[in-house]
PDB file of C-alpha atoms in Angstrom:
ATOM      1  CA  MET A   1     106.163  26.056 102.310  1.00  0.00           C
ATOM      2  CA  LEU A   2     102.824  26.030 102.869  1.00  0.00           C
ATOM      3  CA  SER A   3     103.061  27.066 100.277  1.00  0.00           C
ATOM      4  CA  SER A   4     104.948  24.395  99.008  1.00  0.00           C
ATOM      5  CA  LEU A   5     103.514  21.485 100.194  1.00  0.00           C
ATOM      6  CA  SER A   6      99.798  23.558  98.559  1.00  0.00           C
ATOM      7  CA  SER A   7     101.580  22.638  95.487  1.00  0.00           C
ATOM      8  CA  LYS A   8     102.705  19.286  95.616  1.00  0.00           C
ATOM      9  CA  LEU A   9      99.086  18.461  97.913  1.00  0.00           C
ATOM     10  CA  THR A  10      97.209  19.803  94.170  1.00  0.00           C
ATOM     11  CA  PHE A  11     100.122  18.524  92.310  1.00  0.00           C
ATOM     12  CA  SER A  12      99.587  14.846  93.308  1.00  0.00           C
ATOM     13  CA  SER A  13      95.818  15.525  93.032  1.00  0.00           C
ATOM     14  CA  ILE A  14      95.545  15.783  89.394  1.00  0.00           C
ATOM     15  CA  ILE A  15      97.561  13.179  88.785  1.00  0.00           C
ATOM     16  CA  ILE A  16      95.496  11.013  91.036  1.00  0.00           C
ATOM     17  CA  PHE A  17      92.989  12.838  89.489  1.00  0.00           C
ATOM     18  CA  LEU A  18      93.725  12.194  85.535  1.00  0.00           C
ATOM     19  CA  ILE A  19      95.143   8.678  86.706  1.00  0.00           C
ATOM     20  CA  VAL A  20      91.732   7.474  87.763  1.00  0.00           C
ATOM     21  CA  ILE A  21      90.698   9.590  84.717  1.00  0.00           C
ATOM     22  CA  ILE A  22      92.688   6.676  82.360  1.00  0.00           C
ATOM     23  CA  ALA A  23      91.048   3.285  84.140  1.00  0.00           C
ATOM     24  CA  ILE A  24      87.729   4.435  84.350  1.00  0.00           C
ATOM     25  CA  SER A  25      88.780   5.332  80.410  1.00  0.00           C
ATOM     26  CA  ALA A  26      89.942   2.189  79.475  1.00  0.00           C
ATOM     27  CA  PHE A  27      87.477   0.742  82.469  1.00  0.00           C
ATOM     28  CA  ASN A  28      84.853   1.661  79.508  1.00  0.00           C
ATOM     29  CA  PHE A  29      86.935   1.258  76.379  1.00  0.00           C
ATOM     30  CA  LYS A  30      86.938  -2.513  77.089  1.00  0.00           C
ATOM     31  CA  LYS A  31      83.731  -2.726  78.299  1.00  0.00           C
ATOM     32  CA  THR A  32      82.192  -0.765  75.357  1.00  0.00           C
ATOM     33  CA  SER A  33      84.483  -4.167  72.532  1.00  0.00           C
ATOM     34  CA  GLU A  34      83.468  -6.460  74.535  1.00  0.00           C
ATOM     35  CA  ASP A  35      79.305  -5.007  74.276  1.00  0.00           C
ATOM     36  CA  VAL A  36      80.298  -4.824  70.642  1.00  0.00           C
ATOM     37  CA  LYS A  37      81.425  -7.963  69.748  1.00  0.00           C
ATOM     38  CA  ASN A  38      78.825  -9.361  71.628  1.00  0.00           C
ATOM     39  CA  LEU A  39      75.989  -7.864  70.175  1.00  0.00           C
ATOM     40  CA  TYR A  40      78.078  -8.442  66.251  1.00  0.00           C
ATOM     41  CA  GLU A  41      77.871 -12.102  68.543  1.00  0.00           C
ATOM     42  CA  GLY A  42      74.138 -11.974  68.298  1.00  0.00           C
ATOM     43  CA  ILE A  43      73.672 -10.891  64.839  1.00  0.00           C
ATOM     44  CA  GLN A  44      76.170 -13.388  63.389  1.00  0.00           C
ATOM     45  CA  LYS A  45      73.951 -15.753  64.913  1.00  0.00           C
ATOM     46  CA  GLN A  46      70.738 -14.893  64.386  1.00  0.00           C
ATOM     47  CA  THR A  47      71.972 -14.682  61.041  1.00  0.00           C
ATOM     48  CA  LEU A  48      72.629 -18.275  60.749  1.00  0.00           C
ATOM     49  CA  ASN A  49      70.010 -19.685  62.122  1.00  0.00           C
ATOM     50  CA  SER A  50      67.923 -16.976  59.810  1.00  0.00           C
ATOM     51  CA  ALA A  51      69.769 -18.912  57.256  1.00  0.00           C
ATOM     52  CA  VAL A  52      69.157 -22.095  57.964  1.00  0.00           C
ATOM     53  CA  THR A  53      65.264 -21.515  58.499  1.00  0.00           C
ATOM     54  CA  SER A  54      65.504 -20.746  55.420  1.00  0.00           C
ATOM     55  CA  ILE A  55      67.328 -22.842  53.892  1.00  0.00           C
ATOM     56  CA  SER A  56      65.796 -25.859  55.424  1.00  0.00           C
ATOM     57  CA  ILE A  57      61.575 -25.292  54.475  1.00  0.00           C
ATOM     58  CA  THR A  58      63.234 -24.611  51.270  1.00  0.00           C
ATOM     59  CA  MET A  59      65.360 -27.837  51.031  1.00  0.00           C
ATOM     60  CA  ILE A  60      63.966 -30.054  52.500  1.00  0.00           C
ATOM     61  CA  ASP A  61      59.756 -28.992  53.180  1.00  0.00           C
ATOM     62  CA  GLU A  62      59.457 -27.354  49.416  1.00  0.00           C
ATOM     63  CA  LEU A  63      61.875 -29.868  47.765  1.00  0.00           C
ATOM     64  CA  GLN A  64      59.629 -32.711  49.510  1.00  0.00           C
ATOM     65  CA  GLU A  65      56.163 -30.928  49.005  1.00  0.00           C
ATOM     66  CA  HIS A  66      56.202 -30.092  44.711  1.00  0.00           C
ATOM     67  CA  LEU A  67      58.094 -34.344  44.607  1.00  0.00           C
ATOM     68  CA  LYS A  68      55.513 -35.165  46.553  1.00  0.00           C
ATOM     69  CA  VAL A  69      52.988 -34.310  43.947  1.00  0.00           C
ATOM     70  CA  LEU A  70      54.741 -35.741  41.039  1.00  0.00           C
ATOM     71  CA  ALA A  71      55.163 -39.140  43.309  1.00  0.00           C
ATOM     72  CA  ARG A  72      51.155 -38.267  43.646  1.00  0.00           C
ATOM     73  CA  ASP A  73      51.002 -37.939  39.332  1.00  0.00           C
ATOM     74  CA  MET A  74      53.416 -41.000  38.289  1.00  0.00           C
ATOM     75  CA  ALA A  75      51.045 -43.073  40.533  1.00  0.00           C
ATOM     76  CA  ARG A  76      48.187 -42.501  38.056  1.00  0.00           C
ATOM     77  CA  MET A  77      50.209 -42.378  34.735  1.00  0.00           C
ATOM     78  CA  ASP A  78      49.943 -45.190  31.674  1.00  0.00           C
ATOM     79  CA  ARG A  79      53.584 -46.490  32.648  1.00  0.00           C
ATOM     80  CA  ASP A  80      54.623 -46.805  28.850  1.00  0.00           C
ATOM     81  CA  ASP A  81      53.042 -43.698  28.175  1.00  0.00           C
ATOM     82  CA  VAL A  82      56.478 -42.374  27.903  1.00  0.00           C
ATOM     83  CA  LEU A  83      55.403 -38.549  26.604  1.00  0.00           C
ATOM     84  CA  GLN A  84      52.526 -38.242  28.604  1.00  0.00           C
ATOM     85  CA  GLN A  85      54.794 -38.721  31.718  1.00  0.00           C
ATOM     86  CA  ARG A  86      57.286 -36.514  29.908  1.00  0.00           C
ATOM     87  CA  ILE A  87      55.092 -33.428  29.533  1.00  0.00           C
ATOM     88  CA  ILE A  88      54.218 -33.678  33.767  1.00  0.00           C
ATOM     89  CA  MET A  89      57.991 -33.848  34.298  1.00  0.00           C
ATOM     90  CA  ASN A  90      58.934 -30.600  32.381  1.00  0.00           C
ATOM     91  CA  SER A  91      55.937 -28.467  33.067  1.00  0.00           C
ATOM     92  CA  ILE A  92      57.320 -28.603  37.273  1.00  0.00           C
ATOM     93  CA  SER A  93      60.726 -28.432  35.995  1.00  0.00           C
ATOM     94  CA  ASN A  94      60.107 -24.806  34.133  1.00  0.00           C
ATOM     95  CA  LEU A  95      57.414 -23.788  36.935  1.00  0.00           C
ATOM     96  CA  THR A  96      60.222 -24.808  40.280  1.00  0.00           C
ATOM     97  CA  LYS A  97      62.902 -24.447  37.343  1.00  0.00           C
ATOM     98  CA  TYR A  98      64.666 -27.609  39.433  1.00  0.00           C
ATOM     99  CA  PRO A  99      68.187 -28.383  36.344  1.00  0.00           C
ATOM    100  CA  LEU A 100      66.623 -31.495  36.449  1.00  0.00           C
ATOM    101  CA  VAL A 101      63.802 -33.507  37.329  1.00  0.00           C
ATOM    102  CA  TYR A 102      63.889 -37.413  36.906  1.00  0.00           C
ATOM    103  CA  LEU A 103      62.147 -40.180  36.870  1.00  0.00           C
ATOM    104  CA  THR A 104      63.014 -44.314  37.749  1.00  0.00           C
ATOM    105  CA  TYR A 105      61.301 -47.543  37.946  1.00  0.00           C
ATOM    106  CA  ASP A 106      61.398 -50.486  39.842  1.00  0.00           C
ATOM    107  CA  SER A 107      60.779 -52.872  37.657  1.00  0.00           C
ATOM    108  CA  ASP A 108      63.846 -53.189  34.461  1.00  0.00           C
ATOM    109  CA  GLY A 109      65.400 -49.380  35.253  1.00  0.00           C
ATOM    110  CA  LYS A 110      63.773 -47.842  32.782  1.00  0.00           C
ATOM    111  CA  THR A 111      64.403 -43.459  32.253  1.00  0.00           C
ATOM    112  CA  ILE A 112      62.907 -40.720  32.184  1.00  0.00           C
ATOM    113  CA  PHE A 113      64.686 -36.755  32.398  1.00  0.00           C
ATOM    114  CA  ALA A 114      63.795 -33.373  32.394  1.00  0.00           C
ATOM    115  CA  TYR A 115      65.643 -30.922  31.988  1.00  0.00           C
ATOM    116  CA  TYR A 116      64.920 -26.291  32.923  1.00  0.00           C
ATOM    117  CA  ASP A 117      65.945 -24.930  29.981  1.00  0.00           C
ATOM    118  CA  GLU A 118      65.715 -20.675  30.594  1.00  0.00           C
ATOM    119  CA  ASP A 119      64.940 -20.007  27.585  1.00  0.00           C
ATOM    120  CA  GLY A 120      61.647 -22.064  27.137  1.00  0.00           C
ATOM    121  CA  ASN A 121      63.532 -24.858  24.779  1.00  0.00           C
ATOM    122  CA  THR A 122      61.752 -28.561  24.852  1.00  0.00           C
ATOM    123  CA  GLU A 123      61.867 -31.668  22.679  1.00  0.00           C
ATOM    124  CA  LEU A 124      59.161 -34.320  24.346  1.00  0.00           C
ATOM    125  CA  SER A 125      60.060 -37.296  22.826  1.00  0.00           C
ATOM    126  CA  ALA A 126      57.988 -40.423  23.636  1.00  0.00           C
ATOM    127  CA  ASP A 127      60.878 -42.412  23.953  1.00  0.00           C
ATOM    128  CA  TRP A 128      63.328 -43.674  27.168  1.00  0.00           C
ATOM    129  CA  ASP A 129      65.693 -41.904  27.342  1.00  0.00           C
ATOM    130  CA  TYR A 130      69.343 -44.411  27.732  1.00  0.00           C
ATOM    131  CA  MET A 131      71.143 -45.184  30.753  1.00  0.00           C
ATOM    132  CA  GLU A 132      74.923 -46.578  30.560  1.00  0.00           C
ATOM    133  CA  VAL A 133      74.512 -46.912  34.403  1.00  0.00           C
ATOM    134  CA  ASP A 134      71.599 -48.523  35.945  1.00  0.00           C
ATOM    135  CA  ARG A 135      69.848 -45.264  38.245  1.00  0.00           C
ATOM    136  CA  ARG A 136      69.188 -48.313  40.681  1.00  0.00           C
ATOM    137  CA  THR A 137      72.105 -49.235  41.784  1.00  0.00           C
ATOM    138  CA  ARG A 138      73.297 -45.199  42.718  1.00  0.00           C
ATOM    139  CA  PRO A 139      73.348 -44.760  46.556  1.00  0.00           C
ATOM    140  CA  TRP A 140      70.386 -42.826  46.850  1.00  0.00           C
ATOM    141  CA  TYR A 141      68.241 -45.202  44.662  1.00  0.00           C
ATOM    142  CA  ILE A 142      69.129 -47.698  47.410  1.00  0.00           C
ATOM    143  CA  GLU A 143      67.817 -45.452  50.239  1.00  0.00           C
ATOM    144  CA  THR A 144      65.240 -44.009  49.482  1.00  0.00           C
ATOM    145  CA  LYS A 145      64.066 -47.665  48.318  1.00  0.00           C
ATOM    146  CA  GLN A 146      64.183 -49.080  52.182  1.00  0.00           C
ATOM    147  CA  LYS A 147      63.317 -46.624  53.616  1.00  0.00           C
ATOM    148  CA  GLN A 148      60.345 -45.659  51.846  1.00  0.00           C
ATOM    149  CA  GLN A 149      60.492 -42.181  52.285  1.00  0.00           C
ATOM    150  CA  GLY A 150      62.064 -39.088  50.317  1.00  0.00           C
ATOM    151  CA  ILE A 151      65.595 -38.425  51.318  1.00  0.00           C
ATOM    152  CA  VAL A 152      68.015 -35.191  50.777  1.00  0.00           C
ATOM    153  CA  THR A 153      71.424 -35.896  49.244  1.00  0.00           C
ATOM    154  CA  ALA A 154      74.604 -34.637  50.519  1.00  0.00           C
ATOM    155  CA  VAL A 155      75.932 -31.944  48.407  1.00  0.00           C
ATOM    156  CA  TYR A 156      78.812 -33.095  44.994  1.00  0.00           C
ATOM    157  CA  VAL A 157      80.109 -30.807  41.938  1.00  0.00           C
ATOM    158  CA  SER A 158      79.293 -31.302  39.540  1.00  0.00           C
ATOM    159  CA  ALA A 159      81.684 -32.222  37.801  1.00  0.00           C
ATOM    160  CA  ILE A 160      79.857 -32.088  33.962  1.00  0.00           C
ATOM    161  CA  GLY A 161      78.254 -30.401  31.834  1.00  0.00           C
ATOM    162  CA  LYS A 162      76.517 -25.931  31.252  1.00  0.00           C
ATOM    163  CA  TYR A 163      76.447 -26.414  35.378  1.00  0.00           C
ATOM    164  CA  LYS A 164      79.965 -27.768  36.321  1.00  0.00           C
ATOM    165  CA  GLY A 165      81.704 -26.246  39.232  1.00  0.00           C
ATOM    166  CA  GLY A 166      77.920 -26.162  40.531  1.00  0.00           C
ATOM    167  CA  GLN A 167      77.230 -27.904  43.985  1.00  0.00           C
ATOM    168  CA  PHE A 168      73.529 -29.426  43.777  1.00  0.00           C
ATOM    169  CA  ILE A 169      71.825 -31.571  45.942  1.00  0.00           C
ATOM    170  CA  ALA A 170      70.171 -34.714  45.124  1.00  0.00           C
ATOM    171  CA  ALA A 171      65.928 -35.101  46.712  1.00  0.00           C
ATOM    172  CA  THR A 172      64.695 -38.105  46.086  1.00  0.00           C
ATOM    173  CA  THR A 173      60.506 -39.648  46.923  1.00  0.00           C
ATOM    174  CA  PRO A 174      59.784 -43.313  46.627  1.00  0.00           C
ATOM    175  CA  PHE A 175      55.987 -43.459  44.586  1.00  0.00           C
ATOM    176  CA  PHE A 176      53.524 -46.908  43.630  1.00  0.00           C
ATOM    177  CA  LYS A 177      51.022 -48.557  41.979  1.00  0.00           C
ATOM    178  CA  ASN A 178      48.154 -50.674  42.986  1.00  0.00           C
ATOM    179  CA  GLY A 179      49.843 -50.121  47.248  1.00  0.00           C
ATOM    180  CA  GLN A 180      53.411 -51.648  45.491  1.00  0.00           C
ATOM    181  CA  PHE A 181      56.551 -49.485  45.226  1.00  0.00           C
ATOM    182  CA  ALA A 182      56.889 -49.047  41.759  1.00  0.00           C
ATOM    183  CA  GLY A 183      61.207 -46.531  41.680  1.00  0.00           C
ATOM    184  CA  VAL A 184      61.765 -43.229  42.896  1.00  0.00           C
ATOM    185  CA  VAL A 185      61.353 -39.990  41.436  1.00  0.00           C
ATOM    186  CA  GLY A 186      63.439 -37.352  42.013  1.00  0.00           C
ATOM    187  CA  VAL A 187      64.960 -33.636  41.619  1.00  0.00           C
ATOM    188  CA  ASN A 188      68.906 -31.843  41.664  1.00  0.00           C
ATOM    189  CA  THR A 189      69.356 -28.931  42.193  1.00  0.00           C
ATOM    190  CA  ARG A 190      71.526 -26.066  43.034  1.00  0.00           C
ATOM    191  CA  VAL A 191      73.119 -25.267  46.870  1.00  0.00           C
ATOM    192  CA  ASP A 192      75.789 -22.416  45.802  1.00  0.00           C
ATOM    193  CA  ASN A 193      73.940 -19.574  46.125  1.00  0.00           C
ATOM    194  CA  TYR A 194      72.027 -20.290  48.748  1.00  0.00           C
ATOM    195  CA  GLN A 195      74.715 -17.622  50.292  1.00  0.00           C
ATOM    196  CA  GLU A 196      71.583 -15.072  48.828  1.00  0.00           C
ATOM    197  CA  ARG A 197      69.830 -15.868  51.848  1.00  0.00           C
ATOM    198  CA  PHE A 198      72.661 -13.319  54.649  1.00  0.00           C
ATOM    199  CA  GLU A 199      71.828 -10.160  51.851  1.00  0.00           C
ATOM    200  CA  ALA A 200      69.299  -9.557  53.641  1.00  0.00           C
ATOM    201  CA  PHE A 201      71.412  -9.802  56.787  1.00  0.00           C
ATOM    202  CA  LYS A 202      73.696  -7.245  56.110  1.00  0.00           C
ATOM    203  CA  ASN A 203      74.718  -3.750  56.858  1.00  0.00           C
ATOM    204  CA  LYS A 204      78.264  -2.121  55.616  1.00  0.00           C
ATOM    205  CA  GLU A 205      79.336  -1.534  59.768  1.00  0.00           C
ATOM    206  CA  LEU A 206      78.936  -4.516  61.091  1.00  0.00           C
ATOM    207  CA  PRO A 207      81.584  -7.104  59.692  1.00  0.00           C
ATOM    208  CA  THR A 208      81.504  -8.839  56.860  1.00  0.00           C
ATOM    209  CA  LEU A 209      79.774 -12.805  58.148  1.00  0.00           C
ATOM    210  CA  SER A 210      81.800 -15.405  59.445  1.00  0.00           C
ATOM    211  CA  ILE A 211      78.853 -18.027  59.242  1.00  0.00           C
ATOM    212  CA  PHE A 212      79.244 -21.040  57.786  1.00  0.00           C
ATOM    213  CA  ILE A 213      76.779 -24.268  57.161  1.00  0.00           C
ATOM    214  CA  THR A 214      77.495 -27.638  55.706  1.00  0.00           C
ATOM    215  CA  ASP A 215      75.877 -30.846  55.071  1.00  0.00           C
ATOM    216  CA  SER A 216      76.079 -33.416  56.842  1.00  0.00           C
ATOM    217  CA  SER A 217      79.355 -34.462  55.219  1.00  0.00           C
ATOM    218  CA  GLY A 218      80.877 -31.834  57.472  1.00  0.00           C
ATOM    219  CA  LYS A 219      81.084 -29.863  53.474  1.00  0.00           C
ATOM    220  CA  ILE A 220      80.263 -26.349  53.044  1.00  0.00           C
ATOM    221  CA  PHE A 221      78.149 -24.868  51.518  1.00  0.00           C
ATOM    222  CA  SER A 222      76.705 -21.842  51.584  1.00  0.00           C
ATOM    223  CA  HIS A 223      78.828 -18.440  52.408  1.00  0.00           C
ATOM    224  CA  GLU A 224      78.287 -15.278  51.370  1.00  0.00           C
ATOM    225  CA  ASP A 225      81.435 -15.505  48.862  1.00  0.00           C
ATOM    226  CA  ILE A 226      80.993 -19.450  48.825  1.00  0.00           C
ATOM    227  CA  ASP A 227      83.165 -18.980  45.261  1.00  0.00           C
ATOM    228  CA  TYR A 228      86.304 -16.929  47.725  1.00  0.00           C
ATOM    229  CA  MET A 229      85.272 -20.721  49.420  1.00  0.00           C
ATOM    230  CA  LYS A 230      86.057 -22.914  46.298  1.00  0.00           C
ATOM    231  CA  SER A 231      88.794 -21.110  45.349  1.00  0.00           C
ATOM    232  CA  GLY A 232      90.501 -22.613  47.876  1.00  0.00           C
ATOM    233  CA  ALA A 233      91.148 -21.009  50.665  1.00  0.00           C
ATOM    234  CA  GLY A 234      88.065 -22.937  52.118  1.00  0.00           C
ATOM    235  CA  ALA A 235      90.438 -25.284  53.515  1.00  0.00           C
ATOM    236  CA  PHE A 236      91.493 -22.731  56.994  1.00  0.00           C
ATOM    237  CA  VAL A 237      87.646 -22.811  56.987  1.00  0.00           C
ATOM    238  CA  GLU A 238      87.186 -26.815  57.493  1.00  0.00           C
ATOM    239  CA  LYS A 239      90.058 -27.690  58.881  1.00  0.00           C
ATOM    240  CA  ALA A 240      88.503 -25.304  62.310  1.00  0.00           C
ATOM    241  CA  LEU A 241      84.874 -26.661  61.322  1.00  0.00           C
ATOM    242  CA  GLU A 242      86.214 -31.041  61.503  1.00  0.00           C
ATOM    243  CA  ASP A 243      88.214 -30.571  64.735  1.00  0.00           C
ATOM    244  CA  ALA A 244      84.691 -28.987  65.935  1.00  0.00           C
ATOM    245  CA  LEU A 245      82.142 -30.948  64.891  1.00  0.00           C
ATOM    246  CA  LYS A 246      83.956 -34.183  66.349  1.00  0.00           C
ATOM    247  CA  SER A 247      82.374 -32.210  69.446  1.00  0.00           C
ATOM    248  CA  ALA A 248      79.269 -30.089  68.376  1.00  0.00           C
ATOM    249  CA  LYS A 249      77.116 -29.982  65.407  1.00  0.00           C
ATOM    250  CA  GLU A 250      76.572 -25.650  66.065  1.00  0.00           C
ATOM    251  CA  GLY A 251      79.013 -23.425  67.881  1.00  0.00           C
ATOM    252  CA  LYS A 252      81.394 -21.153  67.168  1.00  0.00           C
ATOM    253  CA  ILE A 253      85.314 -21.800  65.875  1.00  0.00           C
ATOM    254  CA  GLU A 254      88.354 -19.450  65.893  1.00  0.00           C
ATOM    255  CA  TYR A 255      90.577 -19.719  62.703  1.00  0.00           C
ATOM    256  CA  THR A 256      92.649 -18.319  60.229  1.00  0.00           C
ATOM    257  CA  PHE A 257      92.171 -16.562  56.653  1.00  0.00           C
ATOM    258  CA  PRO A 258      93.335 -15.614  53.536  1.00  0.00           C
ATOM    259  CA  THR A 259      91.742 -12.417  52.861  1.00  0.00           C
ATOM    260  CA  LYS A 260      92.027 -11.325  48.875  1.00  0.00           C
ATOM    261  CA  ASP A 261      94.351  -8.946  49.094  1.00  0.00           C
ATOM    262  CA  GLY A 262      97.304 -11.388  50.812  1.00  0.00           C
ATOM    263  CA  LYS A 263      97.185 -10.809  54.072  1.00  0.00           C
ATOM    264  CA  THR A 264      96.446 -13.497  57.613  1.00  0.00           C
ATOM    265  CA  VAL A 265      93.531 -12.163  59.254  1.00  0.00           C
ATOM    266  CA  GLU A 266      92.449 -14.299  62.984  1.00  0.00           C
ATOM    267  CA  LYS A 267      88.392 -15.129  63.251  1.00  0.00           C
ATOM    268  CA  ILE A 268      85.732 -15.493  64.549  1.00  0.00           C
ATOM    269  CA  GLY A 269      83.197 -17.361  63.064  1.00  0.00           C
ATOM    270  CA  PHE A 270      79.929 -19.456  63.652  1.00  0.00           C
ATOM    271  CA  TYR A 271      77.846 -22.354  61.701  1.00  0.00           C
ATOM    272  CA  LYS A 272      75.344 -24.915  62.324  1.00  0.00           C
ATOM    273  CA  GLN A 273      74.938 -28.860  60.511  1.00  0.00           C
ATOM    274  CA  LEU A 274      71.845 -29.980  58.815  1.00  0.00           C
ATOM    275  CA  SER A 275      70.879 -32.957  58.309  1.00  0.00           C
ATOM    276  CA  PHE A 276      71.012 -33.861  55.300  1.00  0.00           C
ATOM    277  CA  GLY A 277      73.900 -36.204  52.706  1.00  0.00           C
TER     278      GLY A 277
END
C-alpha cells in the first residue's frame, strides 16, 4: 500500500513538474515572441526615421540649395541673353541629373527649359521655348510668387515622354532683379527611386519592411517595392493610411495586403507624412 501511495505521489509530482515546465516554456516563448516583435518594430521605426531624414535632406535642403544658386546666377544675367541662360541651366541639369530645369519670367511668361540627357546630347538654342500654356497660371508658379520663397509640390505622375509613369515632384524658388520679383526657377526630380534608401536597412534574417512615406496629400511615394504598390496593391494600404492620417501624421497601421503569389496576409506597418506638397 505504501508502495502504491509512493508511486502515486511520484507520478503526481512528475505531472506537476511537467505542467510547471510547460507553463514556464509557454511564458518564455510568449516573452521571446514579444521581444522579437518589439525588436522588429523598433528596427522598422528606425528605418523609417532614417529614410525620412535622408529624403528630407535631399528633397528640401539639397534641392533648394541648387535652386538658390540658379536664382543667383539668373539675377546676374541679361534677360535677353537666352543662350547664356540656357547654357547655365544645362550645366546644372547635367551636374545634378535633374530631368528638367526651367525658368519663367514674370513680365511676359517667357520660358527656358533644360532637359537632362543621359547620353550627354544637349541642344543649345538662342530662342525662347514655345509654351502652349502660360506657366504663370500654374499653381506652383502662383504659390511661389505669393510666398516669395521656395516650395516643393505634391507628388505627381508623369503622363507623357520618356518618364511616363514615373513619380515626380517640382521644387521652385523665386529670383529677383534689382530687388524686384522677376520670375521663378524650378526643377523636376523623380521620387519613385527614393525607396533605394531602404536597401541599407534590409536584412535577410528579418521580414520585409512595411514602412511608408507619403506627401502632404497622403500619396505613397516611397516604399521598398514601389512598382508593386503602383500596380494596384497599394489601394489596401492607402485606405488604412487615409484613416490613420486623419488623427496622426506618423504612427502604426494594421492592414491586409495581397502578396504576389495571390495570398492575403495581415500586416503591421509604420508610416510618416512629409510636409511638402
